[in-house]
Amino acid sequence: AQKVTQAQTEISVVEKEDVTLDCVYETRDTTYYLFWYKQPPSGELVFLIRRNSFDEQNEISGRYSWNFQKSTSSFNFTITASQVVDSAVYFCALIADQTGANNLFFGTGTRLTVIP
Amino acid sequence: GAVVSQHPSWVICKSGTSVKIECRSLDFQATTMFWYRQFPKQSLMLMATSNEGSKATYEQGVEKDKFLINHASLTLSTLTVTSAHPEDSSFYICSALGTSTFTDTQYFGPGTRLTVL
């Protein structure tokens, strides 16, 4: 069975602070894909990153960075120098289906509020 | 690239009526689309997987006759909520499976907010 846990329900930070959103996943598959999506108040989910299980390299994209650690089954997301526009709900998700159904398993999301 | 649209963005209807929601992949062909439902402050719940030219695959607990899905072309999938009731009020989101670089990445539409009176 697949499971994604985002233990942080809500986080508030003051603008320019760094913030890390945690994601812990469970799967028995050796091949899987991890994703982060952002859902701003408008509702549309915005794709941020995809990482496959064989690539443990951390990734940085501007103020965003991701730390993938298979040893702890975690795929954490850090926003550096947060901005008000970063306020949104962030979902971590997993695909681990050998049938190729590409079903995304979502975590419950973390609501980030950046205070000006 | 990988833009998905939904129409309408919001709809209000009377109980007992049917509502159709369209999901389109604008700049790519999508053989597979997904329909999700999201309640306030909750995560997305997969309702069904829509494959072009074949019947949709519904998740356990989702009524096939209630939520009709049609994927008639490579760029369009529709979800029809039949005989809608207030408990069907929700945020419905579709996604389309990418076909180029990341064939396992779902790109989401902006969602449709349905309110049934």
mmCIF file of C-alpha atoms in Angstrom:
data_model
loop_
_atom_site.group_PDB
_atom_site.id
_atom_site.type_symbol
_atom_site.label_atom_id
_atom_site.label_comp_id
_atom_site.label_asym_id
_atom_site.label_seq_id
_atom_site.Cartn_x
_atom_site.Cartn_y
_atom_site.Cartn_z
ATOM 1 C CA ALA A 1 0.000 0.000 0.000
ATOM 2 C CA GLN A 2 1.097 3.535 -0.634
ATOM 3 C CA LYS A 3 0.878 6.318 1.874
ATOM 4 C CA VAL A 4 2.039 9.891 2.087
ATOM 5 C CA THR A 5 2.181 11.709 5.405
ATOM 6 C CA GLN A 6 2.437 15.435 5.818
ATOM 7 C CA ALA A 7 2.435 15.859 9.556
ATOM 8 C CA GLN A 8 2.376 19.648 9.471
ATOM 9 C CA THR A 9 -1.190 20.765 8.916
ATOM 10 C CA GLU A 10 -0.521 24.491 9.047
ATOM 11 C CA ILE A 11 2.608 26.587 9.224
ATOM 12 C CA SER A 12 2.931 30.341 9.589
ATOM 13 C CA VAL A 13 6.149 32.199 8.992
ATOM 14 C CA VAL A 14 7.115 35.811 8.700
ATOM 15 C CA GLU A 15 8.212 36.979 5.291
ATOM 16 C CA LYS A 16 11.866 36.291 4.475
ATOM 17 C CA GLU A 17 12.074 33.395 6.888
ATOM 18 C CA ASP A 18 13.028 29.967 5.614
ATOM 19 C CA VAL A 19 10.502 27.182 6.001
ATOM 20 C CA THR A 20 10.660 23.418 5.497
ATOM 21 C CA LEU A 21 7.634 21.309 4.686
ATOM 22 C CA ASP A 22 7.954 17.672 5.656
ATOM 23 C CA CYS A 23 6.837 14.682 3.624
ATOM 24 C CA VAL A 24 7.211 11.044 4.605
ATOM 25 C CA TYR A 25 6.115 8.295 2.277
ATOM 26 C CA GLU A 26 5.503 4.560 2.438
ATOM 27 C CA THR A 27 5.673 2.109 -0.411
ATOM 28 C CA ARG A 28 6.915 -1.397 -1.029
ATOM 29 C CA ASP A 29 7.721 -0.678 -4.647
ATOM 30 C CA THR A 30 11.333 -0.120 -5.567
ATOM 31 C CA THR A 31 10.380 2.150 -8.420
ATOM 32 C CA TYR A 32 8.299 5.147 -7.521
ATOM 33 C CA TYR A 33 7.953 8.848 -8.173
ATOM 34 C CA LEU A 34 7.518 11.679 -5.728
ATOM 35 C CA PHE A 35 5.911 15.001 -6.454
ATOM 36 C CA TRP A 36 5.226 18.327 -4.857
ATOM 37 C CA TYR A 37 2.281 20.452 -5.939
ATOM 38 C CA LYS A 38 1.279 23.934 -4.830
ATOM 39 C CA GLN A 39 -2.376 24.908 -4.492
ATOM 40 C CA PRO A 40 -2.805 28.675 -4.130
ATOM 41 C CA PRO A 41 -6.128 30.166 -3.017
ATOM 42 C CA SER A 42 -7.308 30.114 -6.629
ATOM 43 C CA GLY A 43 -7.464 26.321 -6.368
ATOM 44 C CA GLU A 44 -5.345 25.248 -9.301
ATOM 45 C CA LEU A 45 -2.647 22.726 -8.500
ATOM 46 C CA VAL A 46 0.726 23.784 -9.791
ATOM 47 C CA PHE A 47 3.328 21.137 -10.466
ATOM 48 C CA LEU A 48 6.608 21.940 -8.705
ATOM 49 C CA ILE A 49 8.850 18.913 -8.935
ATOM 50 C CA ARG A 50 9.056 15.240 -9.819
ATOM 51 C CA ARG A 51 11.699 12.915 -8.441
ATOM 52 C CA ASN A 52 12.150 9.230 -9.209
ATOM 53 C CA SER A 53 13.274 6.717 -6.633
ATOM 54 C CA PHE A 54 16.647 6.172 -8.247
ATOM 55 C CA ASP A 55 17.672 9.783 -8.136
ATOM 56 C CA GLU A 56 18.546 10.940 -4.636
ATOM 57 C CA GLN A 57 20.205 14.108 -5.734
ATOM 58 C CA ASN A 58 18.837 17.141 -4.020
ATOM 59 C CA GLU A 59 17.436 19.797 -6.258
ATOM 60 C CA ILE A 60 17.376 23.546 -6.094
ATOM 61 C CA SER A 61 15.188 25.796 -8.179
ATOM 62 C CA GLY A 62 15.474 29.421 -7.202
ATOM 63 C CA ARG A 63 14.202 29.762 -3.647
ATOM 64 C CA TYR A 64 12.897 26.207 -3.648
ATOM 65 C CA SER A 65 14.921 23.155 -2.707
ATOM 66 C CA TRP A 66 14.081 19.536 -2.129
ATOM 67 C CA ASN A 67 15.817 16.962 0.042
ATOM 68 C CA PHE A 68 15.132 13.365 -0.920
ATOM 69 C CA GLN A 69 16.363 10.742 1.527
ATOM 70 C CA LYS A 70 15.445 7.136 0.866
ATOM 71 C CA SER A 71 16.927 6.042 4.181
ATOM 72 C CA THR A 72 14.213 7.931 6.029
ATOM 73 C CA SER A 73 11.585 7.783 3.251
ATOM 74 C CA SER A 74 11.377 11.522 3.241
ATOM 75 C CA PHE A 75 11.075 14.142 0.538
ATOM 76 C CA ASN A 76 11.164 17.497 2.277
ATOM 77 C CA PHE A 77 10.617 20.849 0.625
ATOM 78 C CA THR A 78 12.338 24.041 1.735
ATOM 79 C CA ILE A 79 11.427 27.570 0.736
ATOM 80 C CA THR A 80 14.191 30.069 1.348
ATOM 81 C CA ALA A 81 13.426 33.728 2.052
ATOM 82 C CA SER A 82 9.690 33.121 1.940
ATOM 83 C CA GLN A 83 7.377 35.605 0.268
ATOM 84 C CA VAL A 84 3.689 36.352 0.674
ATOM 85 C CA VAL A 85 3.049 34.783 -2.730
ATOM 86 C CA ASP A 86 4.265 31.482 -1.314
ATOM 87 C CA SER A 87 1.124 31.302 0.824
ATOM 88 C CA ALA A 88 -0.702 28.203 -0.368
ATOM 89 C CA VAL A 89 -1.426 24.605 0.433
ATOM 90 C CA TYR A 90 1.407 22.320 -0.569
ATOM 91 C CA PHE A 91 0.799 18.675 -1.366
ATOM 92 C CA CYS A 92 3.345 15.919 -1.479
ATOM 93 C CA ALA A 93 2.321 12.977 -3.665
ATOM 94 C CA LEU A 94 3.522 9.551 -4.709
ATOM 95 C CA ILE A 95 3.113 7.269 -7.698
ATOM 96 C CA ALA A 96 4.177 3.697 -7.032
ATOM 97 C CA ASP A 97 2.073 1.449 -9.177
ATOM 98 C CA GLN A 98 3.669 -1.291 -11.135
ATOM 99 C CA THR A 99 0.516 -1.675 -13.207
ATOM 100 C CA GLY A 100 1.300 1.683 -14.685
ATOM 101 C CA ALA A 101 -1.955 3.208 -13.633
ATOM 102 C CA ASN A 102 -0.126 6.359 -12.590
ATOM 103 C CA ASN A 103 -2.412 6.886 -9.635
ATOM 104 C CA LEU A 104 -1.235 9.746 -7.486
ATOM 105 C CA PHE A 105 -1.464 9.291 -3.733
ATOM 106 C CA PHE A 106 -1.658 12.669 -2.058
ATOM 107 C CA GLY A 107 -0.706 13.671 1.427
ATOM 108 C CA THR A 108 -3.182 15.740 3.379
ATOM 109 C CA GLY A 109 -1.366 18.928 2.539
ATOM 110 C CA THR A 110 0.375 21.640 4.535
ATOM 111 C CA ARG A 111 -1.140 25.095 4.573
ATOM 112 C CA LEU A 112 1.620 27.689 4.536
ATOM 113 C CA THR A 113 0.861 31.254 5.488
ATOM 114 C CA VAL A 114 3.554 33.838 4.966
ATOM 115 C CA ILE A 115 2.931 36.935 7.030
ATOM 116 C CA PRO A 116 4.156 40.239 5.604
ATOM 117 C CA GLY B 1 3.368 23.569 -22.177
ATOM 118 C CA ALA B 2 1.099 21.061 -20.407
ATOM 119 C CA VAL B 3 -1.841 23.374 -19.849
ATOM 120 C CA VAL B 4 -5.151 21.933 -18.726
ATOM 121 C CA SER B 5 -8.379 23.890 -18.674
ATOM 122 C CA GLN B 6 -11.716 23.238 -17.059
ATOM 123 C CA HIS B 7 -15.111 24.655 -17.794
ATOM 124 C CA PRO B 8 -17.031 25.987 -16.054
ATOM 125 C CA SER B 9 -14.899 27.324 -13.220
ATOM 126 C CA TRP B 10 -17.933 27.426 -10.977
ATOM 127 C CA VAL B 11 -21.549 26.385 -11.224
ATOM 128 C CA ILE B 12 -24.613 26.642 -9.036
ATOM 129 C CA CYS B 13 -27.521 24.353 -9.766
ATOM 130 C CA LYS B 14 -30.752 23.153 -8.276
ATOM 131 C CA SER B 15 -31.038 19.766 -6.660
ATOM 132 C CA GLY B 16 -32.018 17.103 -9.157
ATOM 133 C CA THR B 17 -30.384 18.671 -12.191
ATOM 134 C CA SER B 18 -27.349 17.371 -14.049
ATOM 135 C CA VAL B 19 -24.126 19.276 -14.472
ATOM 136 C CA LYS B 20 -21.409 18.659 -17.039
ATOM 137 C CA ILE B 21 -17.801 19.664 -16.421
ATOM 138 C CA GLU B 22 -15.271 19.718 -19.235
ATOM 139 C CA CYS B 23 -11.566 19.082 -18.941
ATOM 140 C CA ARG B 24 -9.294 19.910 -21.857
ATOM 141 C CA SER B 25 -5.609 19.500 -22.476
ATOM 142 C CA LEU B 26 -4.775 22.593 -24.484
ATOM 143 C CA ASP B 27 -1.301 21.986 -25.848
ATOM 144 C CA PHE B 28 -0.864 18.252 -25.663
ATOM 145 C CA GLN B 29 -2.790 15.072 -26.218
ATOM 146 C CA ALA B 30 -3.821 13.169 -23.139
ATOM 147 C CA THR B 31 -4.793 9.546 -23.439
ATOM 148 C CA THR B 32 -5.354 9.463 -19.702
ATOM 149 C CA MET B 33 -7.136 11.989 -17.548
ATOM 150 C CA PHE B 34 -8.108 11.831 -13.911
ATOM 151 C CA TRP B 35 -11.011 13.278 -11.961
ATOM 152 C CA TYR B 36 -10.623 14.291 -8.330
ATOM 153 C CA ARG B 37 -12.885 15.688 -5.703
ATOM 154 C CA GLN B 38 -11.710 17.966 -2.939
ATOM 155 C CA PHE B 39 -13.686 18.983 0.123
ATOM 156 C CA PRO B 40 -12.785 22.181 1.982
ATOM 157 C CA LYS B 41 -9.427 21.973 3.701
ATOM 158 C CA GLN B 42 -8.958 18.388 2.659
ATOM 159 C CA SER B 43 -6.763 16.547 0.241
ATOM 160 C CA LEU B 44 -7.712 15.407 -3.227
ATOM 161 C CA MET B 45 -9.672 12.207 -3.569
ATOM 162 C CA LEU B 46 -9.343 10.330 -6.832
ATOM 163 C CA MET B 47 -12.742 9.548 -8.276
ATOM 164 C CA ALA B 48 -11.906 7.901 -11.572
ATOM 165 C CA THR B 49 -9.369 7.412 -14.308
ATOM 166 C CA SER B 50 -10.515 8.325 -17.769
ATOM 167 C CA ASN B 51 -8.926 6.665 -20.776
ATOM 168 C CA GLU B 52 -9.564 7.883 -24.281
ATOM 169 C CA GLY B 53 -11.822 5.556 -26.187
ATOM 170 C CA SER B 54 -12.622 3.240 -23.307
ATOM 171 C CA LYS B 55 -14.682 3.132 -20.153
ATOM 172 C CA ALA B 56 -13.500 4.997 -17.121
ATOM 173 C CA THR B 57 -12.122 3.171 -14.127
ATOM 174 C CA TYR B 58 -13.836 4.242 -10.943
ATOM 175 C CA GLU B 59 -12.399 4.174 -7.466
ATOM 176 C CA GLN B 60 -14.101 2.174 -4.784
ATOM 177 C CA GLY B 61 -17.125 3.927 -3.392
ATOM 178 C CA VAL B 62 -17.667 6.211 -6.382
ATOM 179 C CA GLU B 63 -21.010 5.687 -8.101
ATOM 180 C CA LYS B 64 -20.582 5.128 -11.822
ATOM 181 C CA ASP B 65 -24.159 6.068 -12.612
ATOM 182 C CA LYS B 66 -23.888 9.214 -10.560
ATOM 183 C CA PHE B 67 -20.645 10.487 -12.018
ATOM 184 C CA LEU B 68 -20.597 9.810 -15.739
ATOM 185 C CA ILE B 69 -17.235 10.178 -17.431
ATOM 186 C CA ASN B 70 -16.657 10.387 -21.138
ATOM 187 C CA HIS B 71 -13.257 10.680 -22.791
ATOM 188 C CA ALA B 72 -14.218 11.019 -26.416
ATOM 189 C CA SER B 73 -11.042 12.572 -27.742
ATOM 190 C CA LEU B 74 -7.382 12.914 -26.877
ATOM 191 C CA THR B 75 -7.926 16.407 -25.542
ATOM 192 C CA LEU B 76 -11.307 16.268 -23.846
ATOM 193 C CA SER B 77 -12.822 14.428 -20.924
ATOM 194 C CA THR B 78 -16.176 15.275 -19.380
ATOM 195 C CA LEU B 79 -17.631 14.568 -15.969
ATOM 196 C CA THR B 80 -21.395 14.712 -15.629
ATOM 197 C CA VAL B 81 -22.857 14.816 -12.166
ATOM 198 C CA THR B 82 -26.329 13.381 -12.633
ATOM 199 C CA SER B 83 -29.271 14.285 -10.430
ATOM 200 C CA ALA B 84 -27.046 16.426 -8.264
ATOM 201 C CA HIS B 85 -27.797 16.818 -4.576
ATOM 202 C CA PRO B 86 -26.355 19.185 -1.989
ATOM 203 C CA GLU B 87 -23.913 16.535 -0.780
ATOM 204 C CA ASP B 88 -22.360 16.587 -4.266
ATOM 205 C CA SER B 89 -21.264 20.162 -3.681
ATOM 206 C CA SER B 90 -17.513 20.132 -3.882
ATOM 207 C CA PHE B 91 -14.455 21.250 -5.795
ATOM 208 C CA TYR B 92 -13.873 18.987 -8.798
ATOM 209 C CA ILE B 93 -10.423 18.918 -10.335
ATOM 210 C CA CYS B 94 -9.225 17.118 -13.422
ATOM 211 C CA SER B 95 -5.706 16.286 -14.459
ATOM 212 C CA ALA B 96 -4.106 15.017 -17.611
ATOM 213 C CA LEU B 97 -1.141 12.742 -17.872
ATOM 214 C CA GLY B 98 1.829 14.336 -19.570
ATOM 215 C CA THR B 99 2.984 12.803 -22.805
ATOM 216 C CA SER B 100 6.376 14.318 -23.384
ATOM 217 C CA THR B 101 9.170 14.651 -20.865
ATOM 218 C CA PHE B 102 7.375 13.323 -17.832
ATOM 219 C CA THR B 103 4.826 10.767 -18.919
ATOM 220 C CA ASP B 104 4.004 10.023 -15.307
ATOM 221 C CA THR B 105 3.356 13.592 -14.273
ATOM 222 C CA GLN B 106 -0.190 14.824 -13.921
ATOM 223 C CA TYR B 107 -0.966 18.390 -14.873
ATOM 224 C CA PHE B 108 -4.022 19.803 -13.210
ATOM 225 C CA GLY B 109 -6.839 21.990 -14.366
ATOM 226 C CA PRO B 110 -7.966 24.997 -12.340
ATOM 227 C CA GLY B 111 -10.915 23.140 -10.840
ATOM 228 C CA THR B 112 -14.681 23.570 -10.914
ATOM 229 C CA ARG B 113 -16.568 24.569 -7.820
ATOM 230 C CA LEU B 114 -20.010 22.976 -7.797
ATOM 231 C CA THR B 115 -22.716 24.193 -5.451
ATOM 232 C CA VAL B 116 -25.983 22.320 -5.396
ATOM 233 C CA LEU B 117 -28.868 24.161 -3.777
#
